[in-house]
Amino acid sequence: MDPKYTEVITPIESIDLYVANPRFDPVEDQRSALHAVCIDQGSKLIQLAEDIVHSGLSPIDIPMVVQIDGHSRYTVVEGNRRVAALKLLAQPTRIDEAPLAEPLKKRLKRLAEAFKVKHQDEVKCVLAASVEDAKHWIQLRHTGENKGAGVVSWDGASTARFRGNSPGYDALEFVRIKLAGACDAEVLDRFPVTNLERLLGDPAFRKSMGLELKGGQLTSTIDPQTTAKNLYVVMQDLQQPDVTVGHVYTKDDRKAYLAKIKPQLTSGTPTKESWKIEGRGNAESSPNSPASTAKSASGKKGSLPSSKTRNHLIPRATTFPVDATKANDIYRELRKLDIRLYPFSVAVMARVFLEISLDLFIQKHKLKGALAAVAGKQDPTLRHKVECVRTDLLAKGAEKTVINSAFTKFTSTDSPFSIGQLHMVVHNAHFHPDAVGLIRAWDSCEGFFLALWDRM
């Protein structure tokens, strides 16, 4: 190992969170840093804690720490989410004052009990000689592929090959495609697939759902729409905070769970033959299916140009009712500027357009009080504004899946349209925006802007 980096094993309580974490504005103390992580991550932090309790810390993703100003304590510069989760699990008294919703606190307290049994109070870390020595690796970890030097994500085919025959993932992707626009994307993103796998492996459960398992391939004997709806009912239930692996672990557990969930399931129309449930949604698009016949008969309108070939962040065909002069001028520039030639200009202006849109909406609907409540004792940040407007749009009847899809892009560390990456475009001298990624991310967020400006 390079002498700049050494391996250390230290108690959790000997590690401090990084008060200058790029995920949020700088804070003054450890309590504020922990609360900032809770606010920034929300339910994602609980999902991480659950994975730590069940699987331990990842051996291929070790926290990186430094010793600042010669202090004997360590400060984590990479892995703040993991350390924050560990601190909450190791000291459950912190959970009560954490800025988390009550259902999340209850779930976290149950996890803390399980964590206490395992007694994992030490953490293996990589100690960097300085923050500067750590920055290169942190940047590669969080700023995309970096032309291959960073983390290169798998495409769908790679993911499928890795998973192999996975009825749970097939069911998940089938529901995502079949019920697109009619289901909550957050439910599908966070529910425990392993629990669904346990249910699908039970013959009695499959029979009640009209499902069969042949050679690892999940099939159904009732119509696709009902199959998708019933699977979604189960997925919604499995992601509830009070449903744990203990509810589906043994045969008797699954029998009791089936009795509970069965009244919510719908009887569908039997099909002549069983059909495969696959993540590609083939049950809907097979050549002889009624759905595909209807599509071909009515498919008179051509599709939009591919995002892979578009040179502008906002498609020319997209029209917003933008009636504020500055916002309108920026919006029009973003429809004209060639993002391949001017990625920095487009990325910076996209961030400006996002914040101006949010500010105008908050002013229009008198949400300053609601924004202050979201921000708590902090000055409102762009993240707080997104959360505030998201809540109000949902309350005003905006489509939940559209709004939550955009919210995921705004808050995910891997999204080119995330607040964090847009922030780095402005403030990080080494960060380069991903032009193609920005275009694709815009397509996921466009519905949010439409919903926002339609209500101005």
CSV table of C-alpha atoms in Angstrom, one decimal:
chain,number,residue,atom,x,y,z
A,1,MET,CA,0.0,0.0,0.0
A,2,ASP,CA,1.2,3.5,-0.8
A,3,PRO,CA,2.8,5.0,2.4
A,4,LYS,CA,0.3,7.9,2.2
A,5,TYR,CA,-2.4,5.4,3.2
A,6,THR,CA,-2.5,2.9,6.1
A,7,GLU,CA,-5.2,0.6,7.5
A,8,VAL,CA,-6.6,1.3,10.9
A,9,ILE,CA,-9.2,-0.4,13.1
A,10,THR,CA,-10.9,2.0,15.5
A,11,PRO,CA,-14.0,2.3,17.7
A,12,ILE,CA,-17.0,4.0,16.0
A,13,GLU,CA,-17.0,6.7,18.7
A,14,SER,CA,-13.4,7.6,17.8
A,15,ILE,CA,-14.5,8.7,14.3
A,16,ASP,CA,-16.0,12.2,13.7
A,17,LEU,CA,-18.2,13.1,10.8
A,18,TYR,CA,-16.8,15.6,8.3
A,19,VAL,CA,-18.4,19.0,9.0
A,20,ALA,CA,-17.4,20.2,5.5
A,21,ASN,CA,-19.2,17.3,3.8
A,22,PRO,CA,-20.1,18.3,0.2
A,23,ARG,CA,-23.5,16.8,0.6
A,24,PHE,CA,-24.6,19.8,2.6
A,25,ASP,CA,-23.6,23.3,3.6
A,26,PRO,CA,-20.7,23.3,6.2
A,27,VAL,CA,-21.8,22.9,9.8
A,28,GLU,CA,-20.2,23.7,13.1
A,29,ASP,CA,-20.3,20.6,15.2
A,30,GLN,CA,-20.8,16.8,15.2
A,31,ARG,CA,-24.5,16.9,16.3
A,32,SER,CA,-25.3,19.2,13.4
A,33,ALA,CA,-23.3,17.1,11.0
A,34,LEU,CA,-25.2,13.9,12.0
A,35,HIS,CA,-28.5,15.8,11.7
A,36,ALA,CA,-27.5,17.1,8.3
A,37,VAL,CA,-26.8,13.6,7.0
A,38,CYS,CA,-30.3,12.5,8.4
A,39,ILE,CA,-32.0,15.4,6.6
A,40,ASP,CA,-30.1,14.8,3.4
A,41,GLN,CA,-30.6,11.1,3.2
A,42,GLY,CA,-33.9,10.4,5.0
A,43,SER,CA,-35.1,6.9,4.3
A,44,LYS,CA,-32.0,6.0,2.4
A,45,LEU,CA,-30.0,6.2,5.7
A,46,ILE,CA,-32.3,3.6,7.2
A,47,GLN,CA,-31.9,1.4,4.2
A,48,LEU,CA,-28.2,1.6,4.6
A,49,ALA,CA,-28.4,0.9,8.4
A,50,GLU,CA,-30.6,-2.2,7.6
A,51,ASP,CA,-28.0,-3.5,5.1
A,52,ILE,CA,-25.2,-2.9,7.7
A,53,VAL,CA,-27.1,-4.9,10.3
A,54,HIS,CA,-27.9,-7.8,8.0
A,55,SER,CA,-24.6,-7.9,5.9
A,56,GLY,CA,-22.0,-5.8,7.8
A,57,LEU,CA,-19.8,-3.1,6.3
A,58,SER,CA,-18.8,-3.6,2.6
A,59,PRO,CA,-15.3,-5.0,2.4
A,60,ILE,CA,-14.8,-3.4,-1.0
A,61,ASP,CA,-16.0,0.1,0.1
A,62,ILE,CA,-13.9,1.0,3.2
A,63,PRO,CA,-14.3,4.5,4.9
A,64,MET,CA,-11.4,6.8,4.4
A,65,VAL,CA,-10.3,8.9,7.4
A,66,VAL,CA,-7.8,11.6,8.3
A,67,GLN,CA,-6.3,13.0,11.5
A,68,ILE,CA,-6.8,16.8,11.4
A,69,ASP,CA,-4.3,19.1,13.1
A,70,GLY,CA,-2.5,16.2,14.8
A,71,HIS,CA,-5.6,15.2,16.8
A,72,SER,CA,-5.7,11.6,17.9
A,73,ARG,CA,-9.3,11.2,16.7
A,74,TYR,CA,-10.2,10.4,13.2
A,75,THR,CA,-12.4,12.4,10.8
A,76,VAL,CA,-14.1,10.5,8.0
A,77,VAL,CA,-13.8,12.2,4.6
A,78,GLU,CA,-15.3,9.4,2.6
A,79,GLY,CA,-18.0,7.2,4.1
A,80,ASN,CA,-19.9,9.8,6.1
A,81,ARG,CA,-23.3,8.0,5.4
A,82,ARG,CA,-21.9,4.7,6.7
A,83,VAL,CA,-20.4,6.3,9.8
A,84,ALA,CA,-23.6,8.3,10.5
A,85,ALA,CA,-25.6,5.1,10.3
A,86,LEU,CA,-23.2,3.3,12.6
A,87,LYS,CA,-23.4,6.1,15.2
A,88,LEU,CA,-27.2,5.9,15.3
A,89,LEU,CA,-27.1,2.1,15.6
A,90,ALA,CA,-24.4,2.1,18.3
A,91,GLN,CA,-26.1,4.9,20.4
A,92,PRO,CA,-29.9,4.6,20.0
A,93,THR,CA,-30.4,7.7,22.3
A,94,ARG,CA,-29.3,9.8,19.2
A,95,ILE,CA,-32.3,8.5,17.3
A,96,ASP,CA,-34.8,10.3,19.4
A,97,GLU,CA,-33.4,13.8,18.5
A,98,ALA,CA,-32.6,12.9,14.9
A,99,PRO,CA,-34.6,14.9,12.3
A,100,LEU,CA,-36.3,11.8,10.9
A,101,ALA,CA,-40.0,10.9,10.5
A,102,GLU,CA,-41.4,8.8,13.4
A,103,PRO,CA,-41.9,5.6,11.3
A,104,LEU,CA,-38.2,5.8,10.3
A,105,LYS,CA,-37.1,6.3,13.9
A,106,LYS,CA,-39.1,3.2,15.0
A,107,ARG,CA,-37.5,1.2,12.2
A,108,LEU,CA,-34.1,2.4,13.1
A,109,LYS,CA,-34.6,1.6,16.8
A,110,ARG,CA,-35.5,-2.0,15.9
A,111,LEU,CA,-32.3,-2.2,13.8
A,112,ALA,CA,-30.3,-0.8,16.7
A,113,GLU,CA,-31.5,-3.7,18.9
A,114,ALA,CA,-30.3,-6.2,16.3
A,115,PHE,CA,-27.0,-4.3,15.9
A,116,LYS,CA,-26.4,-4.4,19.7
A,117,VAL,CA,-26.6,-8.2,19.5
A,118,LYS,CA,-23.9,-8.4,16.8
A,119,HIS,CA,-21.8,-5.9,18.8
A,120,GLN,CA,-19.9,-4.4,15.9
A,121,ASP,CA,-18.2,-1.4,17.7
A,122,GLU,CA,-15.1,-1.2,15.6
A,123,VAL,CA,-14.6,-0.1,12.0
A,124,LYS,CA,-11.8,-0.9,9.5
A,125,CYS,CA,-10.8,2.4,7.8
A,126,VAL,CA,-8.1,3.6,5.4
A,127,LEU,CA,-6.1,6.4,7.0
A,128,ALA,CA,-5.0,9.1,4.5
A,129,ALA,CA,-2.0,11.3,5.3
A,130,SER,CA,-4.1,14.4,4.6
A,131,VAL,CA,-7.4,15.6,3.1
A,132,GLU,CA,-5.6,16.5,-0.1
A,133,ASP,CA,-4.3,12.9,-0.4
A,134,ALA,CA,-7.9,11.8,-0.1
A,135,LYS,CA,-9.5,14.2,-2.6
A,136,HIS,CA,-8.5,12.4,-5.7
A,137,TRP,CA,-10.2,9.2,-4.6
A,138,ILE,CA,-13.3,11.0,-3.3
A,139,GLN,CA,-13.7,12.8,-6.6
A,140,LEU,CA,-13.4,9.6,-8.6
A,141,ARG,CA,-15.9,7.9,-6.3
A,142,HIS,CA,-18.6,10.6,-6.6
A,143,THR,CA,-18.3,12.4,-9.9
A,144,GLY,CA,-19.2,9.8,-12.5
A,145,GLU,CA,-17.2,7.7,-14.9
A,146,ASN,CA,-14.5,10.3,-15.5
A,147,LYS,CA,-13.7,8.8,-18.9
A,148,GLY,CA,-13.2,5.4,-17.3
A,149,ALA,CA,-11.0,6.4,-14.3
A,150,GLY,CA,-14.1,6.6,-12.0
A,151,VAL,CA,-16.8,4.1,-11.2
A,152,VAL,CA,-18.3,2.8,-14.5
A,153,SER,CA,-21.9,1.8,-14.0
A,154,TRP,CA,-23.3,-1.4,-15.5
A,155,ASP,CA,-25.9,-1.2,-18.2
A,156,GLY,CA,-29.1,-3.2,-18.0
A,157,ALA,CA,-27.6,-6.2,-19.7
A,158,SER,CA,-24.6,-6.4,-17.4
A,159,THR,CA,-26.9,-6.1,-14.4
A,160,ALA,CA,-29.1,-8.9,-15.7
A,161,ARG,CA,-26.1,-11.2,-16.3
A,162,PHE,CA,-24.9,-10.6,-12.8
A,163,ARG,CA,-28.2,-11.3,-11.2
A,164,GLY,CA,-28.9,-14.4,-13.3
A,165,ASN,CA,-32.3,-15.9,-12.8
A,166,SER,CA,-33.9,-13.6,-10.2
A,167,PRO,CA,-37.7,-13.9,-9.9
A,168,GLY,CA,-37.7,-11.0,-7.5
A,169,TYR,CA,-35.9,-8.6,-9.8
A,170,ASP,CA,-38.0,-9.8,-12.8
A,171,ALA,CA,-41.1,-9.1,-10.8
A,172,LEU,CA,-39.8,-5.6,-9.8
A,173,GLU,CA,-38.9,-4.5,-13.3
A,174,PHE,CA,-42.1,-6.0,-14.7
A,175,VAL,CA,-44.2,-3.9,-12.3
A,176,ARG,CA,-42.1,-0.8,-13.0
A,177,ILE,CA,-42.8,-1.1,-16.7
A,178,LYS,CA,-46.4,-2.4,-16.6
A,179,LEU,CA,-47.6,0.2,-14.0
A,180,ALA,CA,-45.5,3.1,-15.2
A,181,GLY,CA,-47.2,6.3,-14.2
A,182,ALA,CA,-49.6,4.5,-11.8
A,183,CYS,CA,-47.2,3.4,-9.1
A,184,ASP,CA,-44.9,5.1,-6.6
A,185,ALA,CA,-41.3,4.9,-7.9
A,186,GLU,CA,-40.0,5.2,-4.3
A,187,VAL,CA,-41.8,2.0,-3.3
A,188,LEU,CA,-40.1,0.2,-6.1
A,189,ASP,CA,-36.7,1.7,-5.4
A,190,ARG,CA,-36.5,0.9,-1.7
A,191,PHE,CA,-38.5,-2.3,-0.9
A,192,PRO,CA,-36.5,-5.3,0.2
A,193,VAL,CA,-36.2,-7.7,-2.8
A,194,THR,CA,-34.8,-10.5,-0.6
A,195,ASN,CA,-38.1,-10.6,1.3
A,196,LEU,CA,-40.0,-10.8,-2.0
A,197,GLU,CA,-37.7,-13.6,-3.1
A,198,ARG,CA,-38.6,-15.6,0.0
A,199,LEU,CA,-42.3,-15.2,-0.8
A,200,LEU,CA,-41.9,-16.1,-4.4
A,201,GLY,CA,-40.0,-19.2,-3.4
A,202,ASP,CA,-43.0,-20.5,-1.4
A,203,PRO,CA,-45.4,-22.7,-3.5
A,204,ALA,CA,-48.4,-21.8,-1.4
A,205,PHE,CA,-47.8,-18.0,-1.9
A,206,ARG,CA,-47.2,-18.4,-5.7
A,207,LYS,CA,-50.4,-20.4,-6.1
A,208,SER,CA,-52.5,-17.7,-4.3
A,209,MET,CA,-51.0,-15.1,-6.8
A,210,GLY,CA,-51.5,-17.3,-9.9
A,211,LEU,CA,-47.8,-17.6,-10.3
A,212,GLU,CA,-45.5,-20.5,-11.1
A,213,LEU,CA,-41.8,-21.0,-11.0
A,214,LYS,CA,-40.3,-23.1,-13.8
A,215,GLY,CA,-36.5,-23.5,-14.0
A,216,GLY,CA,-36.0,-20.3,-12.0
A,217,GLN,CA,-38.3,-18.4,-14.4
A,218,LEU,CA,-41.4,-16.7,-12.9
A,219,THR,CA,-44.6,-17.2,-14.9
A,220,SER,CA,-48.2,-16.3,-14.4
A,221,THR,CA,-51.5,-17.8,-15.3
A,222,ILE,CA,-53.6,-14.7,-15.0
A,223,ASP,CA,-53.7,-11.5,-17.1
A,224,PRO,CA,-50.7,-9.2,-17.0
A,225,GLN,CA,-52.4,-6.2,-15.6
A,226,THR,CA,-53.9,-8.0,-12.6
A,227,THR,CA,-50.5,-9.8,-12.0
A,228,ALA,CA,-48.7,-6.5,-11.9
A,229,LYS,CA,-51.3,-4.9,-9.6
A,230,ASN,CA,-51.2,-7.9,-7.2
A,231,LEU,CA,-47.3,-7.9,-7.1
A,232,TYR,CA,-47.4,-4.1,-6.5
A,233,VAL,CA,-49.7,-4.6,-3.5
A,234,VAL,CA,-47.2,-7.0,-2.0
A,235,MET,CA,-44.3,-4.6,-2.8
A,236,GLN,CA,-46.1,-1.7,-1.1
A,237,ASP,CA,-46.7,-3.8,2.0
A,238,LEU,CA,-43.1,-5.2,2.2
A,239,GLN,CA,-41.6,-1.7,2.3
A,240,GLN,CA,-43.7,-0.7,5.3
A,241,PRO,CA,-41.5,0.1,8.4
A,242,ASP,CA,-43.3,-2.5,10.6
A,243,VAL,CA,-42.8,-5.4,8.0
A,244,THR,CA,-39.5,-7.2,8.6
A,245,VAL,CA,-37.8,-10.4,7.5
A,246,GLY,CA,-39.3,-12.0,10.5
A,247,HIS,CA,-42.7,-11.8,8.9
A,248,VAL,CA,-41.7,-14.0,5.9
A,249,TYR,CA,-38.7,-16.0,7.2
A,250,THR,CA,-40.3,-19.5,7.8
A,251,LYS,CA,-43.1,-21.4,6.1
A,252,ASP,CA,-45.4,-20.6,9.0
A,253,ASP,CA,-44.4,-16.9,8.8
A,254,ARG,CA,-45.3,-16.8,5.1
A,255,LYS,CA,-48.6,-18.6,5.7
A,256,ALA,CA,-49.6,-16.0,8.2
A,257,TYR,CA,-48.4,-13.2,5.9
A,258,LEU,CA,-50.4,-14.7,3.0
A,259,ALA,CA,-53.6,-14.7,5.2
A,260,LYS,CA,-53.0,-11.0,6.0
A,261,ILE,CA,-52.3,-9.9,2.4
A,262,LYS,CA,-54.8,-12.1,0.5
A,263,PRO,CA,-57.9,-9.9,1.0
A,264,GLN,CA,-56.0,-7.1,-0.8
A,265,LEU,CA,-55.4,-9.2,-3.9
A,266,THR,CA,-57.6,-9.2,-7.0
A,267,SER,CA,-58.9,-12.2,-9.0
A,268,GLY,CA,-57.8,-11.8,-12.5
A,269,THR,CA,-58.7,-13.3,-15.9
A,270,PRO,CA,-57.1,-16.7,-16.5
A,271,THR,CA,-54.8,-16.9,-19.6
A,272,LYS,CA,-54.8,-19.8,-22.0
A,273,GLU,CA,-51.1,-20.4,-21.3
A,274,SER,CA,-48.7,-19.4,-18.7
A,275,TRP,CA,-46.5,-16.4,-19.7
A,276,LYS,CA,-43.1,-15.3,-18.5
A,277,ILE,CA,-42.7,-12.4,-16.1
A,278,GLU,CA,-39.6,-10.6,-17.3
A,279,GLY,CA,-38.0,-7.2,-16.5
A,280,ARG,CA,-38.1,-6.2,-20.1
A,281,GLY,CA,-41.9,-6.1,-19.9
A,282,ASN,CA,-42.3,-8.7,-22.7
A,283,ALA,CA,-45.7,-9.8,-21.5
A,284,GLU,CA,-47.1,-6.5,-22.7
A,285,SER,CA,-45.1,-6.2,-25.9
A,286,SER,CA,-45.1,-9.7,-27.3
A,287,PRO,CA,-46.1,-9.7,-31.0
A,288,ASN,CA,-49.4,-11.4,-30.5
A,289,SER,CA,-50.5,-9.7,-27.3
A,290,PRO,CA,-53.6,-7.4,-27.5
A,291,ALA,CA,-51.6,-4.5,-26.1
A,292,SER,CA,-49.0,-4.7,-28.9
A,293,THR,CA,-51.8,-5.0,-31.6
A,294,ALA,CA,-53.5,-1.9,-30.2
A,295,LYS,CA,-50.2,0.0,-30.2
A,296,SER,CA,-49.5,-0.8,-33.8
A,297,ALA,CA,-53.0,0.1,-34.9
A,298,SER,CA,-52.9,3.5,-33.2
A,299,GLY,CA,-49.2,4.3,-33.5
A,300,LYS,CA,-49.6,7.2,-36.0
A,301,LYS,CA,-47.6,9.7,-34.1
A,302,GLY,CA,-43.8,9.4,-34.4
A,303,SER,CA,-41.6,9.3,-31.3
A,304,LEU,CA,-39.5,12.2,-30.0
A,305,PRO,CA,-35.8,12.3,-31.1
A,306,SER,CA,-33.5,10.2,-29.0
A,307,SER,CA,-31.8,11.9,-26.1
A,308,LYS,CA,-28.6,10.3,-27.3
A,309,THR,CA,-28.7,12.6,-30.4
A,310,ARG,CA,-30.1,15.8,-28.9
A,311,ASN,CA,-27.7,18.7,-28.6
A,312,HIS,CA,-29.8,20.8,-26.2
A,313,LEU,CA,-30.7,20.3,-22.6
A,314,ILE,CA,-34.3,21.2,-23.1
A,315,PRO,CA,-36.0,19.7,-26.2
A,316,ARG,CA,-37.2,22.1,-28.7
A,317,ALA,CA,-40.7,20.5,-28.5
A,318,THR,CA,-40.9,21.2,-24.8
A,319,THR,CA,-42.9,24.3,-23.9
A,320,PHE,CA,-43.3,25.8,-20.4
A,321,PRO,CA,-45.6,28.6,-19.4
A,322,VAL,CA,-42.7,30.7,-18.1
A,323,ASP,CA,-43.9,34.2,-17.5
A,324,ALA,CA,-41.1,35.6,-15.4
A,325,THR,CA,-38.6,37.6,-17.5
A,326,LYS,CA,-35.3,36.3,-16.2
A,327,ALA,CA,-36.5,32.7,-15.9
A,328,ASN,CA,-38.0,32.8,-19.4
A,329,ASP,CA,-34.7,34.1,-20.9
A,330,ILE,CA,-32.7,31.4,-19.2
A,331,TYR,CA,-35.3,28.8,-20.3
A,332,ARG,CA,-35.0,29.9,-23.9
A,333,GLU,CA,-31.2,29.9,-23.8
A,334,LEU,CA,-31.3,26.3,-22.5
A,335,ARG,CA,-33.4,25.3,-25.5
A,336,LYS,CA,-30.8,26.8,-27.9
A,337,LEU,CA,-27.3,26.3,-26.4
A,338,ASP,CA,-25.5,23.3,-27.8
A,339,ILE,CA,-24.6,21.4,-24.6
A,340,ARG,CA,-21.9,19.4,-26.4
A,341,LEU,CA,-20.0,22.7,-27.1
A,342,TYR,CA,-20.9,24.6,-23.9
A,343,PRO,CA,-21.4,22.0,-21.1
A,344,PHE,CA,-20.3,24.3,-18.4
A,345,SER,CA,-22.5,27.2,-19.4
A,346,VAL,CA,-25.5,24.8,-19.7
A,347,ALA,CA,-24.9,23.1,-16.4
A,348,VAL,CA,-24.5,26.4,-14.5
A,349,MET,CA,-27.6,27.9,-16.1
A,350,ALA,CA,-29.6,24.8,-15.4
A,351,ARG,CA,-28.7,25.2,-11.7
A,352,VAL,CA,-29.8,28.9,-11.9
A,353,PHE,CA,-33.0,27.9,-13.7
A,354,LEU,CA,-33.8,25.3,-11.0
A,355,GLU,CA,-33.3,27.7,-8.1
A,356,ILE,CA,-35.1,30.6,-9.7
A,357,SER,CA,-38.1,28.4,-10.5
A,358,LEU,CA,-38.2,27.1,-6.9
A,359,ASP,CA,-37.8,30.7,-5.5
A,360,LEU,CA,-40.7,32.0,-7.6
A,361,PHE,CA,-42.9,29.1,-6.7
A,362,ILE,CA,-42.2,29.5,-3.0
A,363,GLN,CA,-42.9,33.3,-3.3
A,364,LYS,CA,-46.1,32.7,-5.4
A,365,HIS,CA,-47.6,30.2,-2.9
A,366,LYS,CA,-46.4,31.9,0.2
A,367,LEU,CA,-44.3,28.9,1.4
A,368,LYS,CA,-41.5,30.8,3.3
A,369,GLY,CA,-42.9,29.4,6.6
A,370,ALA,CA,-43.0,25.9,5.2
A,371,LEU,CA,-39.4,26.3,3.9
A,372,ALA,CA,-38.2,27.5,7.3
A,373,ALA,CA,-39.8,24.4,8.9
A,374,VAL,CA,-37.9,22.2,6.4
A,375,ALA,CA,-34.6,23.9,7.0
A,376,GLY,CA,-34.9,23.9,10.8
A,377,LYS,CA,-32.2,26.0,12.4
A,378,GLN,CA,-30.1,26.2,9.2
A,379,ASP,CA,-30.4,28.8,6.5
A,380,PRO,CA,-32.5,27.3,3.7
A,381,THR,CA,-30.4,25.5,1.0
A,382,LEU,CA,-31.3,24.5,-2.5
A,383,ARG,CA,-32.0,21.0,-1.2
A,384,HIS,CA,-34.5,22.4,1.3
A,385,LYS,CA,-36.2,24.4,-1.4
A,386,VAL,CA,-36.6,21.3,-3.6
A,387,GLU,CA,-38.1,19.4,-0.6
A,388,CYS,CA,-40.5,22.2,0.2
A,389,VAL,CA,-41.7,22.6,-3.4
A,390,ARG,CA,-42.0,18.8,-3.8
A,391,THR,CA,-44.2,18.5,-0.8
A,392,ASP,CA,-46.5,21.4,-2.0
A,393,LEU,CA,-46.7,20.0,-5.5
A,394,LEU,CA,-47.8,16.6,-4.2
A,395,ALA,CA,-50.4,18.3,-1.9
A,396,LYS,CA,-51.7,20.2,-4.9
A,397,GLY,CA,-52.3,17.0,-6.8
A,398,ALA,CA,-49.2,16.7,-9.0
A,399,GLU,CA,-48.5,13.1,-10.2
A,400,LYS,CA,-46.5,11.5,-7.5
A,401,THR,CA,-44.3,9.3,-9.7
A,402,VAL,CA,-43.3,12.3,-11.8
A,403,ILE,CA,-42.4,14.5,-8.9
A,404,ASN,CA,-40.6,11.7,-7.0
A,405,SER,CA,-38.6,10.7,-10.1
A,406,ALA,CA,-37.3,14.2,-10.4
A,407,PHE,CA,-36.6,14.4,-6.6
A,408,THR,CA,-34.5,11.3,-6.9
A,409,LYS,CA,-32.4,12.9,-9.6
A,410,PHE,CA,-32.1,16.2,-7.7
A,411,THR,CA,-30.9,14.4,-4.5
A,412,SER,CA,-29.0,11.3,-5.8
A,413,THR,CA,-25.2,11.6,-5.7
A,414,ASP,CA,-24.9,9.8,-9.0
A,415,SER,CA,-27.2,12.0,-11.0
A,416,PRO,CA,-25.6,14.7,-13.3
A,417,PHE,CA,-28.6,16.9,-12.4
A,418,SER,CA,-28.2,16.4,-8.7
A,419,ILE,CA,-27.8,19.5,-6.4
A,420,GLY,CA,-24.4,18.2,-5.4
A,421,GLN,CA,-23.0,17.8,-8.9
A,422,LEU,CA,-24.5,21.1,-10.1
A,423,HIS,CA,-22.9,22.7,-7.0
A,424,MET,CA,-19.5,21.2,-7.9
A,425,VAL,CA,-19.8,22.6,-11.5
A,426,VAL,CA,-19.7,26.0,-9.9
A,427,HIS,CA,-17.3,25.5,-7.0
A,428,ASN,CA,-15.0,22.6,-7.8
A,429,ALA,CA,-12.1,23.5,-10.0
A,430,HIS,CA,-11.6,19.9,-11.2
A,431,PHE,CA,-15.2,18.9,-11.8
A,432,HIS,CA,-16.4,18.5,-15.4
A,433,PRO,CA,-20.2,18.2,-16.2
A,434,ASP,CA,-21.4,15.2,-18.1
A,435,ALA,CA,-23.3,16.6,-21.2
A,436,VAL,CA,-25.1,13.4,-22.2
A,437,GLY,CA,-25.9,12.6,-18.6
A,438,LEU,CA,-27.4,16.0,-18.1
A,439,ILE,CA,-29.7,15.6,-21.1
A,440,ARG,CA,-31.0,12.2,-19.9
A,441,ALA,CA,-31.4,13.5,-16.3
A,442,TRP,CA,-33.4,16.5,-17.6
A,443,ASP,CA,-35.8,14.1,-19.3
A,444,SER,CA,-36.5,12.6,-15.8
A,445,CYS,CA,-37.0,16.0,-14.3
A,446,GLU,CA,-38.9,17.8,-17.0
A,447,GLY,CA,-42.3,16.7,-15.5
A,448,PHE,CA,-41.3,18.4,-12.2
A,449,PHE,CA,-40.7,21.7,-14.0
A,450,LEU,CA,-43.9,21.4,-16.0
A,451,ALA,CA,-45.9,20.7,-12.8
A,452,LEU,CA,-44.2,23.7,-11.1
A,453,TRP,CA,-44.8,26.2,-13.9
A,454,ASP,CA,-48.3,25.0,-14.6
A,455,ARG,CA,-49.2,26.1,-11.0
A,456,MET,CA,-47.6,29.5,-11.2
